[in-house]
């Protein structure tokens, strides 16, 4: 069950692609449209009612971000019952992840780790530099890459807007992940030759009279230096949706008392 508040075009299209992907694998996705003017209390009440199955059973609940500025997003996300929190944003799920026993991993962070593992990129003992410390991408990704096991065991640097000399850090990266929201912030001179670069950013810009999506990485010049570079659009975005479907399947199995698939 997806709660979509207001009319932000990008949110509407993300929700549409999540619902379409769910449909393709046989998951019923219901989108609850809520007017922009909804208050924090109304949204908390709605999410709580969905959690209690008052609107029909939902294995997974997600609230599409961003919420309007007048809404207390933390209060709304905290109202999602942790065992239906397929976005992995509830503090209980964040705590479980930080202890290395995740229940639901935030989908974009999980998608980046899956991309590294499936592409056969060794993380163990490597220096992974993450640019961006948000609760939904950078922070959980730092925990995953520094955790034990496949796709982990890296040495992690977590950079942000107050990092002094960002380029000095990124140039040390064997694996560089950009999750900032700043078009083409990462330029070729910031990359070590042969590094793996994963671009999480999705930025809409106007260029040469048309609107287009670009990442946080200056794609063509960086591709000439990097060993591998994920594209935008494509790349992390579709994998994020796949991880959401996996979390939803996990939630359904847990609800039915079935073992992990
Ligand atoms: P956010 O705004 O919550 O966090 C941005 C982070 O970047 C902050 O930690 C900030 O400190 C850091 N930052 C800002 N300017 C910086 C600078 N000049 N140098 C270094 N660090 C800087 O953003 P978010 O929600 O984590 O999203 C980041 C980007 O990833 C956005 O473009 C967003 O659209 C995209 N995103 C993509 C997916 C996907 O599925 N591919 C999912 C979530 C977010």
PDB file of C-alpha atoms and ligand atoms in Angstrom:
ATOM      1  CA  UNK A   1       0.000   0.000   0.000  1.00  0.00           C
ATOM      2  CA  UNK A   2       1.534   3.303  -1.104  1.00  0.00           C
ATOM      3  CA  UNK A   3       0.552   6.629   0.456  1.00  0.00           C
ATOM      4  CA  UNK A   4       1.083   9.464  -2.026  1.00  0.00           C
ATOM      5  CA  UNK A   5       0.568  12.988  -0.716  1.00  0.00           C
ATOM      6  CA  UNK A   6       0.062  15.973  -3.029  1.00  0.00           C
ATOM      7  CA  UNK A   7       0.979  16.375  -6.687  1.00  0.00           C
ATOM      8  CA  UNK A   8       4.779  16.349  -6.983  1.00  0.00           C
ATOM      9  CA  UNK A   9       5.319  15.096 -10.558  1.00  0.00           C
ATOM     10  CA  UNK A  10       8.467  13.062  -9.773  1.00  0.00           C
ATOM     11  CA  UNK A  11       6.772  11.329  -6.814  1.00  0.00           C
ATOM     12  CA  UNK A  12       3.787  10.438  -8.997  1.00  0.00           C
ATOM     13  CA  UNK A  13       6.027   8.865 -11.614  1.00  0.00           C
ATOM     14  CA  UNK A  14       8.102   6.947  -9.023  1.00  0.00           C
ATOM     15  CA  UNK A  15       4.898   5.565  -7.503  1.00  0.00           C
ATOM     16  CA  UNK A  16       3.591   4.606 -10.945  1.00  0.00           C
ATOM     17  CA  UNK A  17       6.759   2.651 -11.747  1.00  0.00           C
ATOM     18  CA  UNK A  18       6.725   0.908  -8.344  1.00  0.00           C
ATOM     19  CA  UNK A  19       3.062  -0.081  -8.802  1.00  0.00           C
ATOM     20  CA  UNK A  20       3.695  -1.294 -12.368  1.00  0.00           C
ATOM     21  CA  UNK A  21       6.692  -3.380 -11.260  1.00  0.00           C
ATOM     22  CA  UNK A  22       4.638  -4.870  -8.412  1.00  0.00           C
ATOM     23  CA  UNK A  23       1.897  -5.790 -10.886  1.00  0.00           C
ATOM     24  CA  UNK A  24       4.405  -7.538 -13.158  1.00  0.00           C
ATOM     25  CA  UNK A  25       5.425  -9.912 -10.351  1.00  0.00           C
ATOM     26  CA  UNK A  26       1.910 -10.506  -9.029  1.00  0.00           C
ATOM     27  CA  UNK A  27       1.932  -8.139  -6.047  1.00  0.00           C
ATOM     28  CA  UNK A  28      -1.269  -6.086  -5.685  1.00  0.00           C
ATOM     29  CA  UNK A  29      -0.258  -2.467  -5.203  1.00  0.00           C
ATOM     30  CA  UNK A  30      -2.824   0.040  -4.001  1.00  0.00           C
ATOM     31  CA  UNK A  31      -2.029   3.744  -4.108  1.00  0.00           C
ATOM     32  CA  UNK A  32      -3.845   5.948  -1.599  1.00  0.00           C
ATOM     33  CA  UNK A  33      -3.896   9.530  -2.933  1.00  0.00           C
ATOM     34  CA  UNK A  34      -4.008  12.171  -0.206  1.00  0.00           C
ATOM     35  CA  UNK A  35      -4.457  15.916  -0.825  1.00  0.00           C
ATOM     36  CA  UNK A  36      -1.447  18.218  -0.336  1.00  0.00           C
ATOM     37  CA  UNK A  37      -3.292  19.951   2.521  1.00  0.00           C
ATOM     38  CA  UNK A  38      -3.377  16.830   4.766  1.00  0.00           C
ATOM     39  CA  UNK A  39      -2.048  17.469   8.277  1.00  0.00           C
ATOM     40  CA  UNK A  40       0.531  15.426  10.162  1.00  0.00           C
ATOM     41  CA  UNK A  41      -2.225  14.096  12.450  1.00  0.00           C
ATOM     42  CA  UNK A  42      -4.379  13.040   9.491  1.00  0.00           C
ATOM     43  CA  UNK A  43      -1.476  11.247   7.841  1.00  0.00           C
ATOM     44  CA  UNK A  44      -0.447   9.506  11.071  1.00  0.00           C
ATOM     45  CA  UNK A  45      -4.064   8.371  11.516  1.00  0.00           C
ATOM     46  CA  UNK A  46      -4.247   7.111   7.914  1.00  0.00           C
ATOM     47  CA  UNK A  47      -0.957   5.186   8.078  1.00  0.00           C
ATOM     48  CA  UNK A  48      -1.937   3.699  11.463  1.00  0.00           C
ATOM     49  CA  UNK A  49      -5.325   2.604  10.066  1.00  0.00           C
ATOM     50  CA  UNK A  50      -3.622   0.911   7.099  1.00  0.00           C
ATOM     51  CA  UNK A  51      -1.292  -0.805   9.569  1.00  0.00           C
ATOM     52  CA  UNK A  52      -4.308  -2.147  11.476  1.00  0.00           C
ATOM     53  CA  UNK A  53      -5.729  -3.527   8.194  1.00  0.00           C
ATOM     54  CA  UNK A  54      -8.754  -1.242   8.436  1.00  0.00           C
ATOM     55  CA  UNK A  55      -8.462  -0.597   4.677  1.00  0.00           C
ATOM     56  CA  UNK A  56      -7.744  -4.233   3.782  1.00  0.00           C
ATOM     57  CA  UNK A  57      -4.623  -6.246   4.485  1.00  0.00           C
ATOM     58  CA  UNK A  58      -1.273  -4.769   3.405  1.00  0.00           C
ATOM     59  CA  UNK A  59       1.953  -6.745   3.721  1.00  0.00           C
ATOM     60  CA  UNK A  60       3.940  -3.608   3.029  1.00  0.00           C
ATOM     61  CA  UNK A  61       3.261   0.083   3.565  1.00  0.00           C
ATOM     62  CA  UNK A  62       5.273   2.930   2.185  1.00  0.00           C
ATOM     63  CA  UNK A  63       4.890   6.675   2.324  1.00  0.00           C
ATOM     64  CA  UNK A  64       6.316   8.316  -0.786  1.00  0.00           C
ATOM     65  CA  UNK A  65       8.813  11.059   0.064  1.00  0.00           C
ATOM     66  CA  UNK A  66       9.161  13.993   0.073  1.00  0.00           C
ATOM     67  CA  UNK A  67       6.129  14.974   2.143  1.00  0.00           C
ATOM     68  CA  UNK A  68       4.883  18.596   1.991  1.00  0.00           C
ATOM     69  CA  UNK A  69       6.951  21.012   4.123  1.00  0.00           C
ATOM     70  CA  UNK A  70       4.167  21.534   6.701  1.00  0.00           C
ATOM     71  CA  UNK A  71       4.088  17.789   7.533  1.00  0.00           C
ATOM     72  CA  UNK A  72       6.284  16.233  10.240  1.00  0.00           C
ATOM     73  CA  UNK A  73       7.730  13.444   8.058  1.00  0.00           C
ATOM     74  CA  UNK A  74       9.386  11.676  10.999  1.00  0.00           C
ATOM     75  CA  UNK A  75       6.057  11.362  12.832  1.00  0.00           C
ATOM     76  CA  UNK A  76       4.383   9.927   9.713  1.00  0.00           C
ATOM     77  CA  UNK A  77       7.176   7.436   8.980  1.00  0.00           C
ATOM     78  CA  UNK A  78       7.250   6.364  12.636  1.00  0.00           C
ATOM     79  CA  UNK A  79       3.549   5.453  12.317  1.00  0.00           C
ATOM     80  CA  UNK A  80       4.339   2.700   9.787  1.00  0.00           C
ATOM     81  CA  UNK A  81       4.330  -0.582  11.768  1.00  0.00           C
ATOM     82  CA  UNK A  82       7.935  -1.875  11.682  1.00  0.00           C
ATOM     83  CA  UNK A  83       6.931  -5.293  10.305  1.00  0.00           C
ATOM     84  CA  UNK A  84       5.201  -3.617   7.320  1.00  0.00           C
ATOM     85  CA  UNK A  85       7.929  -1.001   6.821  1.00  0.00           C
ATOM     86  CA  UNK A  86       9.177  -2.179   3.412  1.00  0.00           C
ATOM     87  CA  UNK A  87      11.143   1.070   2.917  1.00  0.00           C
ATOM     88  CA  UNK A  88      13.145   0.238   6.069  1.00  0.00           C
ATOM     89  CA  UNK A  89      12.868   3.783   7.478  1.00  0.00           C
ATOM     90  CA  UNK A  90      11.341   2.973  10.891  1.00  0.00           C
ATOM     91  CA  UNK A  91      13.805   3.478  13.788  1.00  0.00           C
ATOM     92  CA  UNK A  92      13.389  -0.171  14.814  1.00  0.00           C
ATOM     93  CA  UNK A  93      14.510  -1.320  11.355  1.00  0.00           C
ATOM     94  CA  UNK A  94      17.317   1.271  11.252  1.00  0.00           C
ATOM     95  CA  UNK A  95      18.489  -0.055  14.633  1.00  0.00           C
ATOM     96  CA  UNK A  96      18.405  -3.677  13.472  1.00  0.00           C
ATOM     97  CA  UNK A  97      20.455  -2.734  10.404  1.00  0.00           C
ATOM     98  CA  UNK A  98      23.009  -0.898  12.535  1.00  0.00           C
ATOM     99  CA  UNK A  99      23.432  -4.053  14.623  1.00  0.00           C
ATOM    100  CA  UNK A 100      24.047  -6.181  11.525  1.00  0.00           C
ATOM    101  CA  UNK A 101      20.768  -8.121  11.743  1.00  0.00           C
ATOM    102  CA  UNK A 102      18.586  -6.286   9.190  1.00  0.00           C
ATOM    103  CA  UNK A 103      14.873  -6.918   8.722  1.00  0.00           C
ATOM    104  CA  UNK A 104      14.137  -4.441   5.908  1.00  0.00           C
ATOM    105  CA  UNK A 105      17.090  -2.614   4.356  1.00  0.00           C
ATOM    106  CA  UNK A 106      16.353   0.795   2.758  1.00  0.00           C
ATOM    107  CA  UNK A 107      15.864  -0.048  -0.911  1.00  0.00           C
ATOM    108  CA  UNK A 108      18.377   2.263  -2.600  1.00  0.00           C
ATOM    109  CA  UNK A 109      21.201   1.285  -0.247  1.00  0.00           C
ATOM    110  CA  UNK A 110      20.323  -2.386  -0.748  1.00  0.00           C
ATOM    111  CA  UNK A 111      20.259  -1.827  -4.521  1.00  0.00           C
ATOM    112  CA  UNK A 112      23.763  -0.335  -4.544  1.00  0.00           C
ATOM    113  CA  UNK A 113      25.149  -3.267  -2.563  1.00  0.00           C
ATOM    114  CA  UNK A 114      23.338  -5.751  -4.827  1.00  0.00           C
ATOM    115  CA  UNK A 115      24.785  -4.023  -7.885  1.00  0.00           C
ATOM    116  CA  UNK A 116      28.319  -4.408  -6.509  1.00  0.00           C
ATOM    117  CA  UNK A 117      27.816  -8.059  -5.607  1.00  0.00           C
ATOM    118  CA  UNK A 118      26.130  -9.017  -8.887  1.00  0.00           C
ATOM    119  CA  UNK A 119      28.772  -7.181 -10.933  1.00  0.00           C
ATOM    120  CA  UNK A 120      31.473  -9.133  -9.103  1.00  0.00           C
ATOM    121  CA  UNK A 121      33.086  -5.998  -7.650  1.00  0.00           C
ATOM    122  CA  UNK A 122      35.120  -6.971  -4.585  1.00  0.00           C
ATOM    123  CA  UNK A 123      34.344  -4.784  -1.558  1.00  0.00           C
ATOM    124  CA  UNK A 124      36.384  -6.617   1.072  1.00  0.00           C
ATOM    125  CA  UNK A 125      39.344  -4.542   2.178  1.00  0.00           C
ATOM    126  CA  UNK A 126      38.531  -1.818  -0.390  1.00  0.00           C
ATOM    127  CA  UNK A 127      38.077   1.845   0.375  1.00  0.00           C
ATOM    128  CA  UNK A 128      34.473   2.816  -0.321  1.00  0.00           C
ATOM    129  CA  UNK A 129      33.749   6.535  -0.286  1.00  0.00           C
ATOM    130  CA  UNK A 130      30.103   7.568  -0.043  1.00  0.00           C
ATOM    131  CA  UNK A 131      29.137  11.170  -0.780  1.00  0.00           C
ATOM    132  CA  UNK A 132      25.883  12.019   1.022  1.00  0.00           C
ATOM    133  CA  UNK A 133      24.824  11.065   4.564  1.00  0.00           C
ATOM    134  CA  UNK A 134      21.030  10.920   4.293  1.00  0.00           C
ATOM    135  CA  UNK A 135      19.066   8.496   6.466  1.00  0.00           C
ATOM    136  CA  UNK A 136      17.615   6.845   3.367  1.00  0.00           C
ATOM    137  CA  UNK A 137      20.745   6.333   1.236  1.00  0.00           C
ATOM    138  CA  UNK A 138      24.201   7.336   2.506  1.00  0.00           C
ATOM    139  CA  UNK A 139      23.941   6.285   6.144  1.00  0.00           C
ATOM    140  CA  UNK A 140      22.413   2.806   5.617  1.00  0.00           C
ATOM    141  CA  UNK A 141      24.806   2.190   2.720  1.00  0.00           C
ATOM    142  CA  UNK A 142      27.776   2.980   4.980  1.00  0.00           C
ATOM    143  CA  UNK A 143      26.481   0.355   7.437  1.00  0.00           C
ATOM    144  CA  UNK A 144      26.039  -2.228   4.668  1.00  0.00           C
ATOM    145  CA  UNK A 145      29.471  -1.747   3.104  1.00  0.00           C
ATOM    146  CA  UNK A 146      31.199  -1.728   6.492  1.00  0.00           C
ATOM    147  CA  UNK A 147      29.237  -4.789   7.638  1.00  0.00           C
ATOM    148  CA  UNK A 148      30.476  -8.342   7.460  1.00  0.00           C
ATOM    149  CA  UNK A 149      30.143 -10.662   4.454  1.00  0.00           C
ATOM    150  CA  UNK A 150      29.637 -10.430   0.673  1.00  0.00           C
ATOM    151  CA  UNK A 151      29.186  -6.826  -0.426  1.00  0.00           C
ATOM    152  CA  UNK A 152      30.671  -5.701   2.899  1.00  0.00           C
ATOM    153  CA  UNK A 153      33.990  -5.708   4.761  1.00  0.00           C
ATOM    154  CA  UNK A 154      34.966  -2.419   3.108  1.00  0.00           C
ATOM    155  CA  UNK A 155      36.649   0.509   4.809  1.00  0.00           C
ATOM    156  CA  UNK A 156      34.087   3.289   4.504  1.00  0.00           C
ATOM    157  CA  UNK A 157      34.387   7.073   4.393  1.00  0.00           C
ATOM    158  CA  UNK A 158      31.075   8.940   4.632  1.00  0.00           C
ATOM    159  CA  UNK A 159      31.348  12.421   3.122  1.00  0.00           C
ATOM    160  CA  UNK A 160      28.816  15.251   3.264  1.00  0.00           C
ATOM    161  CA  UNK A 161      28.308  18.957   2.745  1.00  0.00           C
ATOM    162  CA  UNK A 162      30.725  19.844   5.564  1.00  0.00           C
ATOM    163  CA  UNK A 163      33.531  17.552   4.373  1.00  0.00           C
ATOM    164  CA  UNK A 164      36.757  19.493   3.942  1.00  0.00           C
ATOM    165  CA  UNK A 165      38.404  18.769   0.573  1.00  0.00           C
ATOM    166  CA  UNK A 166      35.913  16.301  -0.867  1.00  0.00           C
ATOM    167  CA  UNK A 167      38.109  15.603  -3.906  1.00  0.00           C
ATOM    168  CA  UNK A 168      41.019  14.467  -1.706  1.00  0.00           C
ATOM    169  CA  UNK A 169      38.713  11.782  -0.265  1.00  0.00           C
ATOM    170  CA  UNK A 170      37.044  10.734  -3.522  1.00  0.00           C
ATOM    171  CA  UNK A 171      40.442  10.318  -5.227  1.00  0.00           C
ATOM    172  CA  UNK A 172      41.255   7.612  -2.661  1.00  0.00           C
ATOM    173  CA  UNK A 173      38.096   5.636  -3.453  1.00  0.00           C
ATOM    174  CA  UNK A 174      38.266   2.165  -4.950  1.00  0.00           C
ATOM    175  CA  UNK A 175      34.474   2.375  -4.930  1.00  0.00           C
ATOM    176  CA  UNK A 176      32.805   5.784  -5.061  1.00  0.00           C
ATOM    177  CA  UNK A 177      29.086   6.236  -4.478  1.00  0.00           C
ATOM    178  CA  UNK A 178      27.491   9.606  -5.148  1.00  0.00           C
ATOM    179  CA  UNK A 179      24.156  10.231  -3.397  1.00  0.00           C
ATOM    180  CA  UNK A 180      23.920  13.993  -3.161  1.00  0.00           C
ATOM    181  CA  UNK A 181      21.273  15.460  -5.467  1.00  0.00           C
ATOM    182  CA  UNK A 182      23.685  17.861  -7.168  1.00  0.00           C
ATOM    183  CA  UNK A 183      23.968  17.544 -10.971  1.00  0.00           C
ATOM    184  CA  UNK A 184      27.438  16.424 -12.143  1.00  0.00           C
ATOM    185  CA  UNK A 185      29.114  17.308  -8.830  1.00  0.00           C
ATOM    186  CA  UNK A 186      31.598  14.454  -9.258  1.00  0.00           C
ATOM    187  CA  UNK A 187      34.032  15.296 -12.035  1.00  0.00           C
ATOM    188  CA  UNK A 188      36.743  13.221 -13.703  1.00  0.00           C
ATOM    189  CA  UNK A 189      39.569  14.833 -11.679  1.00  0.00           C
ATOM    190  CA  UNK A 190      37.921  13.454  -8.497  1.00  0.00           C
ATOM    191  CA  UNK A 191      38.241   9.811  -9.610  1.00  0.00           C
ATOM    192  CA  UNK A 192      41.068   7.324  -9.161  1.00  0.00           C
ATOM    193  CA  UNK A 193      41.826   5.541 -12.452  1.00  0.00           C
ATOM    194  CA  UNK A 194      39.911   2.265 -12.614  1.00  0.00           C
ATOM    195  CA  UNK A 195      37.594   3.016  -9.670  1.00  0.00           C
ATOM    196  CA  UNK A 196      34.033   1.721  -9.577  1.00  0.00           C
ATOM    197  CA  UNK A 197      31.605   4.659  -9.544  1.00  0.00           C
ATOM    198  CA  UNK A 198      27.944   4.293  -8.654  1.00  0.00           C
ATOM    199  CA  UNK A 199      25.690   7.239  -9.361  1.00  0.00           C
ATOM    200  CA  UNK A 200      22.600   7.378  -7.134  1.00  0.00           C
ATOM    201  CA  UNK A 201      21.647  10.962  -7.995  1.00  0.00           C
ATOM    202  CA  UNK A 202      18.565  11.739 -10.049  1.00  0.00           C
ATOM    203  CA  UNK A 203      18.440  15.394 -11.031  1.00  0.00           C
ATOM    204  CA  UNK A 204      16.158  17.039 -13.564  1.00  0.00           C
ATOM    205  CA  UNK A 205      17.885  19.862 -15.405  1.00  0.00           C
ATOM    206  CA  UNK A 206      17.106  22.148 -18.338  1.00  0.00           C
ATOM    207  CA  UNK A 207      19.797  21.902 -20.979  1.00  0.00           C
ATOM    208  CA  UNK A 208      19.943  23.016 -24.591  1.00  0.00           C
ATOM    209  CA  UNK A 209      16.273  23.897 -24.406  1.00  0.00           C
ATOM    210  CA  UNK A 210      15.071  20.553 -23.091  1.00  0.00           C
ATOM    211  CA  UNK A 211      14.472  18.864 -19.771  1.00  0.00           C
ATOM    212  CA  UNK A 212      16.612  15.819 -18.976  1.00  0.00           C
ATOM    213  CA  UNK A 213      17.656  13.585 -16.082  1.00  0.00           C
ATOM    214  CA  UNK A 214      21.298  13.516 -15.015  1.00  0.00           C
ATOM    215  CA  UNK A 215      23.096  11.977 -12.075  1.00  0.00           C
ATOM    216  CA  UNK A 216      25.505  13.400  -9.517  1.00  0.00           C
ATOM    217  CA  UNK A 217      28.391  12.214 -11.706  1.00  0.00           C
ATOM    218  CA  UNK A 218      29.659  14.033 -14.814  1.00  0.00           C
ATOM    219  CA  UNK A 219      29.036  10.908 -16.870  1.00  0.00           C
ATOM    220  CA  UNK A 220      31.152  10.959 -20.045  1.00  0.00           C
ATOM    221  CA  UNK A 221      34.424  12.375 -18.646  1.00  0.00           C
ATOM    222  CA  UNK A 222      34.172  10.121 -15.556  1.00  0.00           C
ATOM    223  CA  UNK A 223      33.435   7.047 -17.703  1.00  0.00           C
ATOM    224  CA  UNK A 224      36.769   7.648 -19.452  1.00  0.00           C
ATOM    225  CA  UNK A 225      38.660   7.329 -16.124  1.00  0.00           C
ATOM    226  CA  UNK A 226      36.552   4.900 -14.093  1.00  0.00           C
ATOM    227  CA  UNK A 227      36.677   1.114 -14.347  1.00  0.00           C
ATOM    228  CA  UNK A 228      32.878   0.964 -14.184  1.00  0.00           C
ATOM    229  CA  UNK A 229      30.136   3.590 -13.917  1.00  0.00           C
ATOM    230  CA  UNK A 230      26.409   3.099 -13.374  1.00  0.00           C
ATOM    231  CA  UNK A 231      24.127   5.086 -15.694  1.00  0.00           C
ATOM    232  CA  UNK A 232      21.409   7.659 -14.942  1.00  0.00           C
ATOM    233  CA  UNK A 233      18.644   7.110 -15.846  1.00  0.00           C
ATOM    234  CA  UNK A 234      18.760   3.355 -15.308  1.00  0.00           C
ATOM    235  CA  UNK A 235      21.298   1.885 -12.919  1.00  0.00           C
ATOM    236  CA  UNK A 236      20.387   2.303  -9.253  1.00  0.00           C
ATOM    237  CA  UNK A 237      16.828   3.556  -9.887  1.00  0.00           C
ATOM    238  CA  UNK A 238      15.359   0.303 -11.277  1.00  0.00           C
ATOM    239  CA  UNK A 239      17.312  -1.757  -8.733  1.00  0.00           C
ATOM    240  CA  UNK A 240      15.744   0.297  -5.952  1.00  0.00           C
ATOM    241  CA  UNK A 241      12.330  -0.827  -7.188  1.00  0.00           C
ATOM    242  CA  UNK A 242      13.460  -4.470  -7.285  1.00  0.00           C
ATOM    243  CA  UNK A 243      14.664  -4.213  -3.672  1.00  0.00           C
ATOM    244  CA  UNK A 244      11.266  -2.806  -2.695  1.00  0.00           C
ATOM    245  CA  UNK A 245       9.588  -5.839  -4.248  1.00  0.00           C
ATOM    246  CA  UNK A 246      11.989  -8.129  -2.377  1.00  0.00           C
ATOM    247  CA  UNK A 247      11.219  -6.384   0.912  1.00  0.00           C
ATOM    248  CA  UNK A 248       7.501  -6.729   0.231  1.00  0.00           C
ATOM    249  CA  UNK A 249       7.867 -10.448  -0.472  1.00  0.00           C
ATOM    250  CA  UNK A 250       9.890 -10.788   2.757  1.00  0.00           C
ATOM    251  CA  UNK A 251       7.166  -8.939   4.694  1.00  0.00           C
ATOM    252  CA  UNK A 252       4.475 -11.226   3.269  1.00  0.00           C
ATOM    253  CA  UNK A 253       6.466 -14.340   4.136  1.00  0.00           C
ATOM    254  CA  UNK A 254       7.086 -13.087   7.671  1.00  0.00           C
ATOM    255  CA  UNK A 255       3.393 -12.302   8.086  1.00  0.00           C
ATOM    256  CA  UNK A 256       2.499 -15.849   6.962  1.00  0.00           C
ATOM    257  CA  UNK A 257       5.149 -17.371   9.207  1.00  0.00           C
ATOM    258  CA  UNK A 258       7.114 -18.764   6.243  1.00  0.00           C
ATOM    259  CA  UNK A 259      10.892 -19.154   6.247  1.00  0.00           C
ATOM    260  CA  UNK A 260      13.132 -16.739   4.332  1.00  0.00           C
ATOM    261  CA  UNK A 261      13.109 -17.481   0.586  1.00  0.00           C
TER     262      UNK A 261
HETATM  263  P1  LIG B   1      19.429  14.338   0.773  1.00  0.00           P
HETATM  264  O1  LIG B   1      19.178  15.728   0.267  1.00  0.00           O
HETATM  265  O2  LIG B   1      18.629  13.803   1.890  1.00  0.00           O
HETATM  266  O3  LIG B   1      20.965  14.209   1.181  1.00  0.00           O
HETATM  267  C1  LIG B   1      21.970  14.767   0.387  1.00  0.00           C
HETATM  268  C2  LIG B   1      23.302  14.575   1.082  1.00  0.00           C
HETATM  269  O4  LIG B   1      24.317  15.144   0.251  1.00  0.00           O
HETATM  270  C3  LIG B   1      23.417  15.250   2.438  1.00  0.00           C
HETATM  271  O5  LIG B   1      23.933  14.323   3.365  1.00  0.00           O
HETATM  272  C4  LIG B   1      24.404  16.386   2.228  1.00  0.00           C
HETATM  273  O6  LIG B   1      25.267  16.580   3.351  1.00  0.00           O
HETATM  274  C5  LIG B   1      25.205  15.898   1.047  1.00  0.00           C
HETATM  275  N1  LIG B   1      25.711  17.014   0.245  1.00  0.00           N
HETATM  276  C6  LIG B   1      25.027  18.059  -0.242  1.00  0.00           C
HETATM  277  N2  LIG B   1      25.857  18.867  -0.945  1.00  0.00           N
HETATM  278  C7  LIG B   1      27.088  18.323  -0.892  1.00  0.00           C
HETATM  279  C8  LIG B   1      28.337  18.682  -1.428  1.00  0.00           C
HETATM  280  N3  LIG B   1      28.508  19.784  -2.169  1.00  0.00           N
HETATM  281  N4  LIG B   1      29.387  17.880  -1.158  1.00  0.00           N
HETATM  282  C9  LIG B   1      29.256  16.750  -0.425  1.00  0.00           C
HETATM  283  N5  LIG B   1      28.061  16.351   0.097  1.00  0.00           N
HETATM  284  C10 LIG B   1      27.000  17.127  -0.138  1.00  0.00           C
HETATM  285  O7  LIG B   1      19.346  13.419  -0.528  1.00  0.00           O
HETATM  286  P2  LIG B   1      18.966  11.862  -0.709  1.00  0.00           P
HETATM  287  O8  LIG B   1      17.527  11.666  -0.410  1.00  0.00           O
HETATM  288  O9  LIG B   1      19.994  10.987  -0.067  1.00  0.00           O
HETATM  289  O10 LIG B   1      19.130  11.766  -2.304  1.00  0.00           O
HETATM  290  C11 LIG B   1      20.373  12.020  -2.937  1.00  0.00           C
HETATM  291  C12 LIG B   1      20.216  11.878  -4.438  1.00  0.00           C
HETATM  292  O11 LIG B   1      19.873  10.542  -4.728  1.00  0.00           O
HETATM  293  C13 LIG B   1      19.090  12.724  -5.047  1.00  0.00           C
HETATM  294  O12 LIG B   1      19.470  13.113  -6.350  1.00  0.00           O
HETATM  295  C14 LIG B   1      17.932  11.768  -5.129  1.00  0.00           C
HETATM  296  O13 LIG B   1      17.024  12.103  -6.158  1.00  0.00           O
HETATM  297  C15 LIG B   1      18.651  10.488  -5.442  1.00  0.00           C
HETATM  298  N6  LIG B   1      17.948   9.293  -5.036  1.00  0.00           N
HETATM  299  C16 LIG B   1      17.878   8.304  -5.948  1.00  0.00           C
HETATM  300  C17 LIG B   1      17.250   7.122  -5.617  1.00  0.00           C
HETATM  301  C18 LIG B   1      17.207   6.029  -6.645  1.00  0.00           C
HETATM  302  O14 LIG B   1      16.369   5.170  -6.575  1.00  0.00           O
HETATM  303  N7  LIG B   1      18.141   6.015  -7.592  1.00  0.00           N
HETATM  304  C19 LIG B   1      16.653   6.949  -4.364  1.00  0.00           C
HETATM  305  C20 LIG B   1      16.781   7.959  -3.426  1.00  0.00           C
HETATM  306  C21 LIG B   1      17.436   9.141  -3.773  1.00  0.00           C
END
